[in-house]
């Protein structure tokens, strides 16, 4: 995490009273503070989760991947809910803000869910003896991963921003319909994945420091999700500006060309100019 | 193995069918035709889904009869089997019609449609496959609950598609 | 290829020794490393894109330019 200090990102915010120079990146004072919290919290989490907490009563040392596994899956679920909210709000309000929020939430959520699958595989290997099994919970998590992978792929294959936003919003809502299915799947199909840690009952034998570490992990996970979400939102916003700026430039160039062409005809230029003015009747 | 084969075949057929169904509409000017104006988007979506479902059901009947003969699969639990076929097919048609509309006239839609469809259809396929394991398994394992699940799935995506079709038509 | 086989053998030995620590470390390092890499990519993309956008349009502002995206 040390290489990605957000502090470098922002030296020329509006705070220093120079509106002429915009921000040079996606960082801001808010993300700087959030980033420092994430770094400190992450360091504390590592020390607690890998060293200071005692082995679990039942799981022993195998408890330790859980301290990163549970936060990533919780943040992923939250981000996918946020994606659904952004999708619905785009369809209702047609504000680019909600579309970009949905896009950012899906991509960041995909990173979190991918890590959930990976850490889950390692945990499975040291606990059940296998990296992967077609267990209900595992399968449905993979299904959700693929669903949001499809969402990102769809966004990548549509050029027009408005078409992209509307189609992606519908897909986002369709994928959100899968979330309750995934959550219920443990009850519906036979599963040997343990019950939901976050919303289930807490293990009473869990020590105070273990519980604290688990909740610290959740807090750090949410803060990190927020930090990544803000940066990804701003990247998406900038991309949109570049896309539309490119379009404006193209139109301006076309207009200039047409103007030059009509100037040319008035002086009595060759056939090329008349072809151009035919193309552009305005 | 035959229920898995059956539903995999149906899913591939569905991918082809919905891609064709969406391609018909993406041709320029189709939605401006005078006959189309009279249709509300929701009705248009439901009609397209119904057409896909009819194609799939016809295929399923032929496929089921062929399999019954070739693999000597007993046609036991016929009522529940039919209920599964109808609800699962409704879900597949609804999801497919909606997702193919999302991917229509994009770059690489041939690979995009299966990528979008398969995750969403996974619950349907798992449910439907479980369902065809035989009457005894069904009676012991809440067969009707699974039909209900497939029904809820189909209804959810039919509703989403019917609601979403207007903005989809307006914004593309 | 042989490196992969060697790695698998190392992993297999450690697993048969029933020591969970190697995979615990892998889980934590992969998690932190992926987040670091993703954050790094985002910051870099943000900087290179910022250079291509007019200063006053680099940030989303809740008032004003919000819906005025259709300049074309």
XYZ file of C-alpha atoms in Angstrom:
526
model
C 0.000 0.000 0.000
C 2.898 2.313 0.631
C 3.547 2.950 -3.050
C 0.058 4.279 -3.588
C 0.016 7.134 -1.120
C -2.807 9.355 -2.328
C -0.982 12.374 -0.891
C 0.965 12.843 -4.102
C -2.143 13.229 -6.168
C -3.283 16.685 -5.249
C -1.267 19.816 -4.888
C -3.488 22.328 -6.641
C -6.984 22.013 -5.245
C -9.384 24.912 -5.181
C -8.423 25.328 -1.504
C -5.354 27.371 -2.410
C -7.460 29.913 -4.241
C -6.205 29.345 -7.755
C -9.253 28.312 -9.741
C -7.317 28.559 -12.995
C -5.263 25.454 -12.174
C -7.469 22.434 -11.698
C -6.608 19.281 -9.786
C -3.742 17.349 -11.356
C -5.156 13.961 -10.479
C -7.983 12.143 -8.755
C -6.835 12.928 -5.222
C -8.277 15.520 -2.843
C -7.977 16.430 0.821
C -10.804 14.038 1.651
C -9.191 11.090 -0.105
C -5.846 11.986 1.458
C -7.344 11.721 4.958
C -9.212 8.554 4.000
C -6.065 7.083 2.462
C -4.029 7.696 5.615
C -6.785 6.054 7.695
C -6.761 3.045 5.365
C -2.977 2.715 5.511
C -2.809 2.973 9.310
C -5.833 0.704 9.746
C -4.437 -1.799 7.274
C -1.097 -1.920 9.084
C -2.837 -2.401 12.434
C -5.061 -5.080 10.892
C -2.043 -6.979 9.606
C -0.288 -6.859 12.974
C -3.404 -7.947 14.833
C -4.627 -10.509 12.299
C -1.286 -12.173 11.619
C 0.444 -11.913 14.985
C -1.294 -10.540 18.040
C -4.626 -12.393 17.956
C -4.696 -15.839 19.501
C -5.531 -18.846 17.294
C -9.248 -19.510 17.128
C -10.769 -22.119 19.463
C -12.141 -24.169 16.562
C -10.203 -23.066 13.494
C -6.788 -22.496 15.073
C -4.424 -20.536 12.824
C -6.863 -21.160 9.960
C -8.888 -18.272 11.324
C -6.356 -15.753 9.963
C -7.442 -15.533 6.300
C -10.947 -14.778 7.587
C -9.773 -11.342 8.737
C -9.379 -10.307 5.089
C -11.965 -12.652 3.542
C -15.005 -11.314 5.414
C -14.236 -7.587 4.880
C -13.717 -8.053 1.129
C -16.977 -9.944 0.641
C -18.924 -7.447 2.781
C -17.567 -4.476 0.848
C -18.273 -6.259 -2.448
C -21.924 -6.804 -1.527
C -22.253 -3.178 -0.444
C -20.697 -1.952 -3.688
C -23.059 -4.086 -5.762
C -26.022 -2.658 -3.854
C -24.593 0.798 -4.600
C -24.359 -0.200 -8.255
C -28.052 -1.090 -8.221
C -28.914 2.250 -6.576
C -26.856 4.153 -9.131
C -28.448 2.168 -11.971
C -31.988 2.869 -10.786
C -31.189 6.547 -10.213
C -29.723 6.917 -13.705
C -32.926 5.549 -15.218
C -34.963 7.924 -13.055
C -32.915 11.134 -13.077
C -30.624 10.657 -16.083
C -27.767 12.319 -14.237
C -24.233 11.330 -15.250
C -23.336 11.272 -11.561
C -25.415 8.144 -10.924
C -24.183 6.398 -14.050
C -20.565 7.017 -13.118
C -21.229 5.958 -9.524
C -22.754 2.682 -10.742
C -19.809 2.089 -13.079
C -17.251 2.788 -10.343
C -19.071 0.621 -7.792
C -19.232 -2.333 -10.197
C -15.546 -2.237 -11.074
C -14.336 -1.762 -7.501
C -16.810 -4.419 -6.333
C -15.405 -6.800 -8.918
C -11.904 -6.355 -7.453
C -13.221 -7.021 -3.946
C -15.229 -10.073 -5.010
C -12.311 -11.475 -7.005
C -10.144 -11.245 -3.891
C -12.920 -12.880 -1.881
C -12.869 -15.840 -4.259
C -9.064 -16.048 -4.087
C -8.717 -15.815 -0.314
C -11.659 -18.213 -0.021
C -9.799 -20.707 -2.190
C -6.706 -20.499 0.019
C -8.850 -20.799 3.111
C -10.621 -23.802 1.610
C -7.307 -25.495 0.885
C -6.060 -25.242 4.462
C -9.448 -25.995 6.038
C -11.340 -28.372 3.749
C -8.311 -29.610 1.810
C -9.471 -28.300 -1.587
C -9.069 -24.956 -3.326
C -12.435 -25.151 -4.997
C -15.626 -27.116 -4.768
C -18.922 -26.723 -6.590
C -20.557 -25.905 -3.310
C -23.644 -23.719 -3.456
C -22.115 -20.649 -1.843
C -18.914 -20.850 -3.844
C -20.737 -21.440 -7.103
C -23.141 -18.580 -6.581
C -20.309 -16.200 -5.638
C -18.549 -17.162 -8.859
C -21.814 -16.570 -10.701
C -22.023 -13.066 -9.254
C -18.409 -12.411 -10.207
C -19.157 -13.428 -13.787
C -22.339 -11.352 -13.833
C -20.470 -8.154 -12.914
C -17.637 -9.096 -15.240
C -20.310 -9.080 -17.935
C -21.449 -5.648 -16.719
C -17.947 -4.219 -17.112
C -17.584 -5.930 -20.508
C -20.885 -4.460 -21.708
C -19.819 -0.962 -20.677
C -16.570 -1.451 -22.540
C -18.316 -2.380 -25.782
C -20.724 0.564 -26.135
C -19.353 3.861 -27.421
C -22.259 6.286 -26.986
C -22.339 7.460 -23.322
C -26.133 7.649 -23.045
C -26.810 4.271 -24.670
C -24.070 2.788 -22.524
C -25.485 4.263 -19.332
C -29.045 3.065 -19.948
C -28.129 -0.434 -21.048
C -25.630 -0.834 -18.214
C -28.245 0.404 -15.724
C -30.722 -2.252 -16.840
C -28.026 -4.920 -16.595
C -27.011 -3.626 -13.166
C -30.570 -3.979 -11.916
C -30.802 -7.435 -13.467
C -27.612 -8.510 -11.726
C -28.835 -7.061 -8.439
C -31.799 -9.435 -8.631
C -29.189 -12.184 -8.252
C -27.880 -10.896 -4.903
C -30.747 -12.242 -2.732
C -30.537 -15.494 -4.674
C -26.859 -15.759 -3.863
C -27.473 -14.937 -0.238
C -30.280 -17.480 0.096
C -28.446 -20.168 -1.812
C -26.912 -21.566 1.356
C -30.374 -22.484 2.586
C -31.723 -23.641 -0.744
C -28.984 -26.007 -1.766
C -26.942 -28.248 0.436
C -23.813 -26.437 1.424
C -20.945 -26.990 3.766
C -19.817 -23.407 3.742
C -20.396 -22.005 7.175
C -23.333 -19.698 7.730
C -23.061 -16.045 6.907
C -20.521 -14.517 9.276
C -21.666 -10.954 8.979
C -25.388 -11.294 9.531
C -25.349 -14.599 11.386
C -24.775 -15.170 15.052
C -21.311 -14.476 16.294
C -19.302 -17.325 17.690
C -19.563 -16.855 21.484
C -16.168 -18.445 22.020
C -14.498 -15.709 20.008
C -12.143 -13.621 22.084
C -12.396 -9.867 22.513
C -9.297 -9.132 20.438
C -10.496 -11.465 17.674
C -13.832 -9.668 17.511
C -12.078 -6.309 17.512
C -9.840 -7.436 14.645
C -12.831 -8.646 12.666
C -14.606 -5.314 13.069
C -11.411 -3.394 12.368
C -11.124 -5.399 9.182
C -14.684 -4.482 8.217
C -14.013 -0.796 8.920
C -10.777 -0.735 6.953
C -12.450 -2.644 4.125
C -15.264 -0.098 3.907
C -12.844 2.846 4.070
C -10.720 1.301 1.341
C -13.818 0.679 -0.757
C -14.720 4.344 -0.310
C -11.236 5.522 -1.282
C -11.134 3.328 -4.388
C -14.706 4.288 -5.273
C -13.963 8.028 -5.184
C -10.845 7.633 -7.292
C -12.558 5.312 -9.756
C -15.502 7.723 -9.991
C -13.175 10.599 -10.832
C -11.308 8.499 -13.391
C -14.647 7.631 -14.991
C -15.661 11.283 -14.984
C -12.384 12.312 -16.624
C -12.784 9.564 -19.229
C -16.230 10.907 -20.038
C -14.797 14.427 -20.436
C -12.083 13.125 -22.744
C -14.667 11.219 -24.820
C -16.923 14.229 -25.127
C -14.020 16.614 -25.549
C -12.823 14.468 -28.412
C -16.286 14.657 -29.943
C -16.434 18.445 -29.539
C -12.997 18.777 -31.100
C -14.050 16.632 -34.031
C -17.176 18.740 -34.567
C -15.185 21.969 -34.278
C -12.654 20.691 -36.792
C -15.480 19.709 -39.108
C -17.085 23.152 -38.803
C -13.760 24.883 -39.445
C -13.239 22.691 -42.466
C -16.728 23.486 -43.767
C -16.133 27.214 -43.201
C -12.860 27.034 -45.070
C -14.605 25.159 -47.856
C -17.362 27.747 -48.232
C -14.716 30.509 -48.238
C -12.988 28.585 -50.965
C -16.107 28.379 -53.163
C -16.664 32.125 -52.904
C -13.202 32.692 -54.370
C -13.964 30.103 -56.973
C -11.948 27.073 -55.879
C -11.812 23.665 -57.478
C -14.222 20.710 -57.244
C -12.920 19.493 -53.853
C -14.457 22.486 -52.095
C -17.860 22.019 -53.671
C -17.864 18.346 -52.638
C -17.233 19.399 -49.059
C -20.042 21.931 -49.000
C -22.379 19.262 -50.392
C -21.504 17.029 -47.478
C -22.350 19.654 -44.922
C -25.545 21.473 -45.840
C -25.523 23.534 -42.637
C -26.536 -36.826 -17.379
C -29.460 -36.344 -19.717
C -31.100 -33.431 -17.834
C -27.822 -31.523 -17.994
C -27.474 -32.236 -21.710
C -31.097 -31.263 -22.251
C -30.771 -27.844 -20.618
C -27.379 -27.093 -22.116
C -28.904 -27.701 -25.554
C -31.854 -25.467 -24.727
C -29.530 -22.712 -23.460
C -27.417 -22.728 -26.622
C -30.569 -22.643 -28.719
C -31.761 -19.710 -26.597
C -28.518 -17.784 -27.189
C -28.960 -18.170 -30.950
C -32.646 -17.357 -30.849
C -32.394 -14.174 -28.781
C -29.389 -12.868 -30.718
C -31.405 -13.230 -33.923
C -34.441 -11.691 -32.252
C -32.459 -8.611 -31.211
C -30.657 -8.324 -34.556
C -33.995 -8.061 -36.360
C -34.813 -4.983 -34.365
C -31.441 -3.261 -34.549
C -31.792 -2.686 -38.278
C -32.256 1.016 -38.933
C -35.789 2.333 -39.052
C -37.476 -0.843 -37.796
C -38.933 0.865 -34.745
C -40.154 3.801 -36.805
C -42.363 1.611 -38.967
C -46.006 2.653 -38.679
C -47.111 -0.690 -37.232
C -44.507 -0.465 -34.464
C -45.702 2.892 -33.165
C -48.920 1.324 -31.920
C -47.038 -1.107 -29.684
C -46.074 -0.074 -26.205
C -42.474 -1.046 -25.374
C -43.576 -3.394 -22.580
C -45.880 -5.251 -24.965
C -43.113 -5.397 -27.539
C -40.759 -6.960 -25.000
C -43.313 -9.488 -23.773
C -44.183 -10.413 -27.348
C -40.558 -11.004 -28.233
C -40.023 -13.072 -25.085
C -43.143 -15.091 -25.873
C -41.892 -15.792 -29.388
C -38.532 -16.975 -28.064
C -40.270 -19.098 -25.416
C -42.504 -20.707 -28.072
C -39.475 -21.621 -30.176
C -37.698 -23.063 -27.162
C -40.722 -25.051 -25.991
C -41.113 -26.592 -29.447
C -37.448 -27.570 -29.355
C -37.819 -28.943 -25.835
C -40.745 -31.186 -26.758
C -38.822 -32.695 -29.671
C -35.697 -32.999 -27.548
C -37.504 -34.616 -24.628
C -39.230 -37.159 -26.865
C -35.950 -37.965 -28.644
C -34.180 -38.415 -25.346
C -36.979 -40.569 -23.973
C -36.560 -42.880 -26.960
C -32.762 -42.797 -27.271
C -31.802 -42.963 -23.627
C -34.973 -44.717 -22.459
C -35.542 -41.993 -19.883
C -38.774 -42.758 -18.087
C -41.284 -39.940 -18.499
C -42.264 -40.125 -14.864
C -43.434 -37.098 -12.916
C -44.837 -35.654 -16.101
C -46.869 -32.840 -14.544
C -43.982 -31.547 -12.470
C -41.638 -32.001 -15.416
C -43.897 -29.922 -17.618
C -44.220 -27.250 -14.932
C -40.426 -27.116 -14.726
C -40.099 -26.865 -18.475
C -42.604 -24.022 -18.748
C -41.275 -21.951 -15.827
C -37.620 -22.480 -16.690
C -38.268 -21.644 -20.340
C -40.126 -18.480 -19.380
C -37.126 -17.419 -17.296
C -34.632 -18.226 -20.043
C -36.695 -16.366 -22.653
C -37.154 -13.295 -20.435
C -33.473 -13.042 -19.482
C -32.315 -13.802 -23.009
C -34.584 -11.276 -24.723
C -33.572 -8.542 -22.282
C -29.830 -9.233 -22.373
C -29.711 -9.605 -26.144
C -31.389 -6.202 -26.425
C -28.649 -4.783 -24.165
C -25.886 -6.264 -26.292
C -27.457 -5.598 -29.691
C -25.345 -3.697 -32.223
C -22.323 -3.549 -29.930
C -18.836 -4.641 -30.786
C -18.419 -8.353 -30.120
C -22.067 -9.093 -29.307
C -21.669 -12.747 -30.333
C -19.460 -13.356 -27.322
C -21.160 -10.779 -25.122
C -24.614 -12.399 -25.194
C -23.446 -15.773 -23.795
C -21.188 -14.013 -21.258
C -24.119 -11.967 -19.993
C -26.666 -14.791 -20.148
C -24.861 -17.699 -18.552
C -24.293 -16.185 -15.070
C -27.843 -14.931 -14.804
C -29.216 -18.247 -16.025
C -27.043 -20.354 -13.714
C -29.705 -20.505 -10.955
C -32.347 -21.551 -13.496
C -30.133 -24.218 -14.998
C -29.148 -25.624 -11.613
C -32.765 -25.607 -10.459
C -34.099 -27.149 -13.644
C -31.396 -29.818 -13.711
C -32.108 -30.814 -10.145
C -35.703 -31.040 -11.132
C -35.364 -33.653 -13.762
C -33.563 -36.136 -11.552
C -36.681 -38.215 -11.191
C -39.994 -38.212 -9.437
C -38.788 -39.782 -6.227
C -36.138 -37.112 -5.693
C -38.744 -34.458 -6.358
C -41.291 -35.767 -3.917
C -38.719 -35.895 -1.184
C -37.058 -32.579 -1.991
C -39.649 -29.873 -2.257
C -40.127 -30.165 -5.995
C -42.866 -27.578 -5.988
C -40.662 -25.115 -4.110
C -38.196 -25.282 -6.972
C -40.949 -24.707 -9.523
C -41.993 -21.710 -7.440
C -38.401 -20.480 -7.427
C -38.203 -20.785 -11.208
C -41.536 -18.982 -11.459
C -40.371 -16.116 -9.254
C -37.208 -15.874 -11.339
C -39.160 -15.733 -14.604
C -41.621 -13.163 -13.234
C -38.834 -10.925 -11.886
C -37.016 -10.758 -15.200
C -40.223 -10.426 -17.217
C -41.143 -7.428 -15.071
C -37.673 -5.906 -15.313
C -37.701 -6.312 -19.076
C -41.188 -4.882 -19.474
C -40.245 -1.851 -17.366
C -36.825 -1.350 -18.917
C -37.792 -1.673 -22.565
C -39.035 1.897 -22.936
C -35.799 3.606 -21.768
C -33.820 1.070 -23.786
C -35.698 1.982 -26.952
C -35.483 5.703 -26.243
C -31.763 5.787 -25.490
C -30.352 3.807 -28.362
C 6.789 -25.078 -16.750
C 9.316 -26.760 -14.489
C 9.172 -23.738 -12.203
C 5.433 -24.260 -11.900
C 5.911 -27.939 -11.066
C 8.545 -27.035 -8.484
C 6.233 -24.459 -6.973
C 3.422 -26.989 -6.810
C 5.732 -29.465 -5.128
C 6.777 -26.895 -2.559
C 3.134 -26.051 -1.929
C 2.199 -29.741 -1.737
C 4.961 -30.432 0.784
C 3.884 -27.574 2.917
C 0.305 -28.709 2.764
C 1.083 -32.302 3.645
C 3.077 -30.937 6.534
C -0.256 -29.384 7.490
C 1.207 -25.980 8.085
C -1.440 -23.389 7.224
C 0.999 -20.462 7.395
C 2.228 -20.378 3.772
C -1.302 -20.032 2.441
C -2.243 -17.574 5.190
C 0.636 -15.381 4.028
C -0.334 -15.854 0.394
C -3.920 -14.801 1.159
C -2.845 -11.617 2.937
C -0.119 -10.663 0.474
C -2.387 -11.250 -2.530
C -5.133 -9.120 -0.948
C -2.930 -6.191 0.035
C -0.902 -6.434 -3.166
C -3.930 -6.410 -5.445
C -5.418 -3.383 -3.697
C -2.096 -1.559 -3.897
C -1.734 -2.336 -7.587
C -5.323 -1.309 -8.352
C -4.966 1.944 -6.387
C -1.710 2.673 -8.204
C -3.332 2.095 -11.598
C -6.269 4.352 -10.692
C -4.037 7.209 -9.527
C -1.890 6.958 -12.653
C -4.896 6.838 -14.978
C -6.375 9.818 -13.159
C -3.209 11.858 -13.671
C -2.775 11.099 -17.334
C -6.458 11.776 -18.022
C -6.395 15.028 -16.016
C -3.707 16.360 -18.299
C -6.051 15.926 -21.265
C -9.074 17.695 -19.721
C -9.571 21.425 -19.248
C -8.928 22.347 -15.573
C -12.468 23.554 -14.888
C -13.968 20.286 -16.154
C -11.784 17.867 -14.248
C -14.124 17.367 -11.330
C -17.756 16.481 -11.126
C -19.588 19.355 -9.449
C -23.024 18.794 -8.010
C -24.258 22.184 -9.215
C -23.883 23.432 -12.741
C -22.251 21.078 -15.180
C -23.884 17.934 -13.861
C -26.381 17.250 -16.618
C -24.820 19.493 -19.185
C -22.713 16.641 -20.461
C -24.324 16.694 -23.891
C -22.318 19.582 -25.237
C -22.127 18.073 -28.674
